Short mmCIF file of C-alpha atoms in Angstrom, two decimals:
data_model
loop_
_atom_site.label_atom_id
_atom_site.label_comp_id
_atom_site.label_asym_id
_atom_site.label_seq_id
_atom_site.Cartn_x
_atom_site.Cartn_y
_atom_site.Cartn_z
CA MET A 90 -16.35 71.19 91.57
CA ASP A 91 -17.88 68.11 93.14
CA TRP A 92 -16.90 68.06 96.83
CA ASP A 93 -17.03 64.27 96.98
CA LYS A 94 -14.66 63.93 94.02
CA LEU A 95 -12.29 66.44 95.65
CA ARG A 96 -12.33 64.41 98.85
CA ILE A 97 -11.42 61.27 96.90
CA PHE A 98 -8.73 63.13 94.93
CA HIS A 99 -7.18 64.42 98.17
CA SER A 100 -7.04 60.91 99.62
CA VAL A 101 -5.42 59.50 96.46
CA ALA A 102 -2.89 62.33 96.27
CA ASP A 103 -2.04 61.89 99.95
CA ALA A 104 -1.65 58.11 99.66
CA GLY A 105 -0.05 58.05 96.21
CA SER A 106 -2.08 54.96 95.40
CA LEU A 107 -5.61 54.14 94.29
CA THR A 108 -5.57 50.98 96.37
CA HIS A 109 -4.47 52.65 99.61
CA ALA A 110 -6.91 55.51 99.10
CA GLY A 111 -9.70 53.01 98.50
CA GLU A 112 -8.89 51.24 101.77
CA THR A 113 -9.04 54.55 103.63
CA LEU A 114 -12.29 55.58 101.96
CA HIS A 115 -13.83 52.09 102.08
CA LEU A 116 -14.27 52.12 98.29
CA SER A 117 -13.10 49.71 95.62
CA GLN A 118 -10.08 50.63 93.52
CA SER A 119 -12.26 50.79 90.40
CA ALA A 120 -14.72 53.18 92.10
CA VAL A 121 -11.86 55.49 93.14
CA SER A 122 -10.38 55.33 89.64
CA ARG A 123 -13.75 56.29 88.05
CA GLN A 124 -14.10 59.30 90.36
CA ILE A 125 -10.57 60.52 89.55
CA ARG A 126 -11.16 60.19 85.80
CA ALA A 127 -14.47 62.01 86.11
CA LEU A 128 -12.73 64.85 87.97
CA GLU A 129 -10.00 65.03 85.33
CA ASP A 130 -12.66 65.16 82.59
CA SER A 131 -14.53 67.96 84.36
CA LEU A 132 -11.31 69.97 84.70
CA ASP A 133 -10.01 68.97 81.28
CA ALA A 134 -6.65 68.24 82.92
CA THR A 135 -4.47 65.27 83.84
CA LEU A 136 -3.95 65.19 87.62
CA PHE A 137 -1.69 62.13 87.97
CA HIS A 138 1.16 60.49 86.10
CA ARG A 139 0.47 56.76 86.32
CA HIS A 140 3.31 54.23 86.49
CA ALA A 141 4.07 50.85 88.01
CA ARG A 142 5.28 52.27 91.36
CA GLY A 143 2.19 54.35 91.97
CA LEU A 144 0.83 57.79 91.16
CA ILE A 145 2.72 61.07 90.89
CA LEU A 146 0.93 64.41 90.78
CA THR A 147 1.20 66.48 87.64
CA GLU A 148 1.72 70.23 87.86
CA GLN A 149 -2.05 70.70 87.71
CA GLY A 150 -2.49 67.98 90.32
CA GLU A 151 -0.03 69.73 92.65
CA LEU A 152 -2.06 72.94 92.39
CA LEU A 153 -5.29 71.15 93.22
CA PHE A 154 -3.67 69.16 96.07
CA GLU A 155 -2.38 72.39 97.60
CA ALA A 156 -5.94 73.71 97.60
CA THR A 157 -7.51 70.53 99.03
CA ARG A 158 -4.78 70.34 101.69
CA ALA A 159 -5.63 73.86 102.84
CA MET A 160 -9.32 72.99 102.80
CA SER A 161 -8.68 69.86 104.86
CA LYS A 162 -6.78 71.82 107.51
CA ARG A 163 -9.55 74.41 107.75
CA LEU A 164 -12.15 71.67 108.10
CA ASP A 165 -10.04 70.05 110.82
CA ALA A 166 -9.91 73.38 112.63
CA ALA A 167 -13.67 73.85 112.36
CA SER A 168 -14.27 70.30 113.56
CA ALA A 169 -11.96 70.86 116.52
CA ARG A 170 -13.76 74.04 117.49
CA ILE A 171 -17.13 72.29 117.31
CA ARG A 172 -15.86 69.43 119.48
CA ASP A 173 -14.38 71.93 121.91
CA SER A 174 -17.84 73.32 122.58
CA GLU A 175 -18.51 70.19 124.62
CA ASP A 176 -17.84 70.12 128.36
CA GLN A 177 -15.49 67.14 128.18
CA VAL A 178 -11.87 67.22 127.02
CA PHE A 179 -11.35 64.55 124.37
CA GLY A 180 -10.11 63.99 120.85
CA ALA A 181 -6.84 64.61 119.06
CA LEU A 182 -4.29 67.20 120.18
CA ARG A 183 -1.19 67.66 118.03
CA VAL A 184 1.73 68.99 120.04
CA THR A 185 5.07 69.99 118.53
CA THR A 186 8.28 70.71 120.39
CA THR A 187 11.98 69.97 120.15
CA THR A 188 13.22 66.40 120.42
CA GLY A 189 15.12 67.19 123.61
CA PHE A 190 12.30 68.89 125.47
CA GLY A 191 9.73 66.40 124.20
CA THR A 192 11.64 63.28 125.23
CA LEU A 193 13.33 64.52 128.41
CA TRP A 194 10.70 66.80 129.97
CA LEU A 195 7.28 66.51 128.35
CA ALA A 196 6.80 62.81 127.61
CA PRO A 197 7.69 61.61 131.16
CA ARG A 198 4.98 63.94 132.55
CA LEU A 199 2.17 62.96 130.19
CA PRO A 200 0.79 60.29 132.57
CA GLN A 201 -0.52 63.14 134.75
CA LEU A 202 -2.33 64.63 131.74
CA TYR A 203 -3.87 61.30 130.71
CA GLU A 204 -4.88 60.53 134.27
CA LYS A 205 -7.00 63.67 134.28
CA TYR A 206 -8.17 63.43 130.65
CA PRO A 207 -8.13 59.73 129.65
CA ASP A 208 -10.00 60.35 126.36
CA LEU A 209 -7.40 62.78 125.02
CA ASN A 210 -5.29 61.57 122.08
CA VAL A 211 -1.98 63.42 122.03
CA GLU A 212 0.18 63.29 118.90
CA LEU A 213 3.72 64.40 119.73
CA MET A 214 5.68 65.81 116.79
CA LEU A 215 9.28 66.14 117.95
CA GLU A 216 11.55 68.02 115.57
CA GLU A 217 13.70 71.12 115.42
CA ARG A 218 11.78 72.48 112.42
CA VAL A 219 9.24 75.13 113.44
CA LEU A 220 5.84 73.92 112.27
CA ASP A 221 3.30 76.36 110.89
CA LEU A 222 0.57 76.66 113.53
CA PRO A 223 -1.76 79.01 111.58
CA MET A 224 -1.70 76.45 108.74
CA ARG A 225 -2.62 73.76 111.32
CA GLU A 226 0.54 71.68 110.98
CA ALA A 227 0.10 71.37 114.77
CA ASP A 228 -2.37 72.61 117.39
CA VAL A 229 0.07 73.82 120.03
CA ALA A 230 3.83 74.30 120.18
CA ILE A 231 6.46 74.56 122.90
CA ARG A 232 9.56 76.24 121.51
CA MET A 233 12.86 77.58 122.80
CA LYS A 234 12.27 80.89 121.04
CA GLU A 235 9.35 83.29 120.91
CA PRO A 236 7.28 82.43 117.81
CA SER A 237 7.32 85.12 115.14
CA GLN A 238 4.24 83.98 113.22
CA ALA A 239 1.20 86.23 113.27
CA ASP A 240 -2.19 85.26 114.72
CA LEU A 241 -0.68 83.24 117.56
CA ILE A 242 -1.38 83.36 121.26
CA ARG A 243 1.94 82.95 123.06
CA LYS A 244 2.84 82.50 126.71
CA ARG A 245 6.29 82.45 128.27
CA LEU A 246 6.57 79.32 130.40
CA MET A 247 10.06 79.36 131.89
CA THR A 248 13.73 79.82 131.09
CA VAL A 249 16.36 77.18 130.46
CA GLU A 250 20.13 77.30 130.92
CA MET A 251 22.66 75.14 129.11
CA ARG A 252 25.12 73.58 131.56
CA LEU A 253 27.86 70.96 131.75
CA TYR A 254 27.05 67.64 133.43
CA ALA A 255 28.80 64.34 134.01
CA SER A 256 28.19 61.13 135.95
CA GLU A 257 29.89 60.51 139.30
CA ASP A 258 31.61 57.41 137.93
CA TYR A 259 33.05 59.31 134.97
CA LEU A 260 34.45 62.06 137.20
CA LYS A 261 35.92 59.51 139.63
CA SER A 262 37.80 57.81 136.82
CA ARG A 263 38.82 60.89 134.81
CA GLY A 264 38.89 63.67 137.39
CA THR A 265 36.76 66.79 137.73
CA PRO A 266 37.71 69.79 135.56
CA GLN A 267 38.59 72.86 137.60
CA THR A 268 39.05 75.29 134.70
CA LEU A 269 37.88 75.51 131.10
CA GLU A 270 41.40 74.57 129.99
CA ASP A 271 40.90 71.19 131.67
CA ILE A 272 38.34 70.33 128.97
CA ALA A 273 41.36 69.32 126.90
CA ASN A 274 41.65 66.20 129.09
CA HIS A 275 38.04 65.09 128.67
CA ARG A 276 35.52 63.83 126.15
CA LEU A 277 32.83 66.40 125.30
CA ILE A 278 29.32 65.19 124.41
CA CYS A 279 27.16 67.78 122.65
CA GLN A 280 25.04 68.68 119.71
CA ASN A 281 26.88 69.54 116.53
CA PRO A 282 27.28 73.34 116.53
CA ASN A 283 25.90 73.39 112.98
CA ALA A 284 22.79 71.36 113.89
CA PRO A 285 19.41 73.15 114.20
CA GLN A 286 19.22 74.35 117.81
CA VAL A 287 18.98 77.51 119.86
CA ALA A 288 21.79 80.00 119.26
CA VAL A 289 22.85 79.99 122.93
CA SER A 290 23.60 76.27 122.87
CA ALA A 291 25.49 76.48 119.57
CA ALA A 292 27.62 79.35 120.92
CA LEU A 293 28.48 77.36 124.06
CA VAL A 294 29.48 74.32 121.99
CA GLN A 295 31.71 76.45 119.76
CA ASN A 296 33.30 78.07 122.81
CA LEU A 297 34.13 74.73 124.44
CA MET A 298 35.41 73.28 121.16
CA GLY A 299 37.97 76.09 121.26
CA TYR A 300 39.59 74.37 124.27
CA SER A 301 40.34 71.29 122.15
CA PRO A 302 38.64 68.47 124.09
CA LYS A 303 40.53 65.19 123.93
CA SER A 304 37.60 63.47 122.25
CA THR A 305 34.05 64.36 121.20
CA LEU A 306 30.71 62.72 120.64
CA THR A 307 28.15 64.80 118.75
CA VAL A 308 24.49 63.81 118.73
CA ASN A 309 21.64 65.55 116.91
CA ASN A 310 19.42 65.75 120.04
CA TYR A 311 19.75 66.09 123.81
CA PHE A 312 18.28 62.67 124.52
CA GLY A 313 21.33 61.14 122.87
CA VAL A 314 23.65 63.51 124.74
CA LEU A 315 22.04 62.47 128.04
CA GLN A 316 22.46 58.77 127.24
CA GLY A 317 26.16 59.33 126.68
CA VAL A 318 26.50 61.18 129.99
CA ILE A 319 24.65 58.70 132.20
CA ASN A 320 26.63 55.88 130.62
CA ASN A 321 29.90 57.47 131.78
CA LEU A 322 31.10 58.47 128.32
CA GLY A 323 32.08 62.08 129.04
CA ILE A 324 30.97 65.59 129.97
CA GLY A 325 27.76 66.66 128.26
CA ILE A 326 26.17 69.99 127.42
CA LEU A 327 22.55 69.67 128.54
CA PRO A 328 19.59 71.91 129.41
CA ASN A 329 19.11 72.29 133.16
CA TYR A 330 15.54 70.92 133.05
CA VAL A 331 17.01 67.38 133.04
CA THR A 332 18.34 67.70 136.60
CA HIS A 333 14.94 67.16 138.25
CA ASP A 334 14.46 63.72 136.69
CA PHE A 335 18.17 62.77 136.77
CA PRO A 336 19.38 63.97 140.19
CA ASP A 337 22.57 61.88 140.06
CA LEU A 338 24.05 64.10 137.37
CA VAL A 339 26.94 66.21 138.64
CA ARG A 340 27.26 69.76 137.40
CA VAL A 341 30.72 70.53 136.03
CA LEU A 342 32.30 74.01 136.04
CA PRO A 343 29.25 75.62 137.70
CA GLU A 344 30.81 79.06 137.36
CA LEU A 345 30.44 78.81 133.57
CA GLU A 346 27.86 81.48 132.78
CA ASN A 347 25.27 80.94 130.11
CA THR A 348 22.48 83.11 128.73
CA GLU A 349 19.00 81.97 129.67
CA VAL A 350 16.83 80.53 126.90
CA PRO A 351 13.10 81.43 127.07
CA VAL A 352 10.53 78.66 126.58
CA PHE A 353 7.21 79.64 124.98
CA LEU A 354 3.89 77.88 124.52
CA ALA A 355 1.93 79.02 121.47
CA TYR A 356 -1.28 78.14 119.65
CA PRO A 357 -3.43 79.70 116.90
CA GLU A 358 -5.78 82.53 117.77
CA GLU A 359 -8.70 80.53 116.36
CA LEU A 360 -8.14 77.90 119.10
CA ARG A 361 -8.38 80.48 121.88
CA HIS A 362 -11.46 78.79 123.33
CA SER A 363 -10.31 75.20 122.77
CA ARG A 364 -10.83 73.05 125.86
CA ARG A 365 -8.10 70.69 124.70
CA ILE A 366 -5.61 73.53 124.39
CA ALA A 367 -6.62 74.94 127.79
CA ALA A 368 -6.25 71.52 129.41
CA PHE A 369 -2.78 71.05 127.93
CA ARG A 370 -1.68 74.61 128.76
CA ASP A 371 -2.81 74.26 132.39
CA PHE A 372 -1.12 70.86 132.67
CA VAL A 373 2.22 72.26 131.46
CA GLN A 374 1.99 75.25 133.77
CA ASP A 375 1.15 73.05 136.77
CA GLU A 376 4.12 70.80 136.05
CA ILE A 377 6.45 73.79 135.83
CA ILE A 378 5.15 75.15 139.13
CA ALA A 379 5.65 71.73 140.74
CA ARG A 380 9.20 71.61 139.38
CA ARG A 381 10.02 75.02 140.84
CA ARG A 382 8.64 74.04 144.24
CA ALA A 383 10.70 70.85 144.23
CA GLU A 384 13.84 72.80 143.33
CA ARG A 385 13.25 75.31 146.14
CA SER A 386 12.64 72.49 148.62
CA LEU A 387 15.88 70.81 147.52
CA GLU A 388 17.81 74.05 147.96
CA MET A 389 16.39 74.57 151.45
CA HIS A 390 17.49 71.11 152.60
CA LYS A 391 21.03 71.36 151.27
#
């Protein structure tokens, strides 16, 4: 098959429009259309259903798009490895992690990364779904569970505990719970126990729901939970990594034990020598070390 025609087909399939693909490729709509028809003639197959709202892939088109998508990811990986042979750290770095960790811990620390590597272009993909690193859906991941995919380099970064927090103003107005039974007199802010999240957090939510809190607010990520807590709405279930950046939070029922959640950084084996990956990995590790030192210093001065 003609590589140039495949490139044009991939762009059209990705955009769902001849016009949008032409804009991306800097070609006229008629030129793109001719290339697609020539490819269909060479394959003796119809690749798109054409209608007023755009283009939809046929079954044959889906098969070809799956192949070109895999090719595109492999070419991206090869391009990244070639760029990584340079001394400087620059270019795109796709990072995936959970919404909570990405918004509450990682994003506020990125200025330190950009200060050191101003030509780096980080794309943060924040979602609970585990992206496929070997298939290059992302370059590097930070997850609250050890990745099970093969051909990944993984490093344990730290552990996280789920705890109860509230604002001082909320506790002054509603009182501080002394026992788990006191939860019945308070509003609980948490993730829905059925939402995608680590099992430890879901188990804690279910346990506390058993004490029939007076009212609840469920949010599908910890950023929303935190906003409810700092705005005096109730007692929130939050990961303990938020305490460094939000020191005014008051821990509630500190005797409540919770299993530690491991945090892992992972990236594909083929990016072992990537300078971008190494720069990001070292940045994250340095920030974690700085956090631990700050926590120890705080404990010593209490």
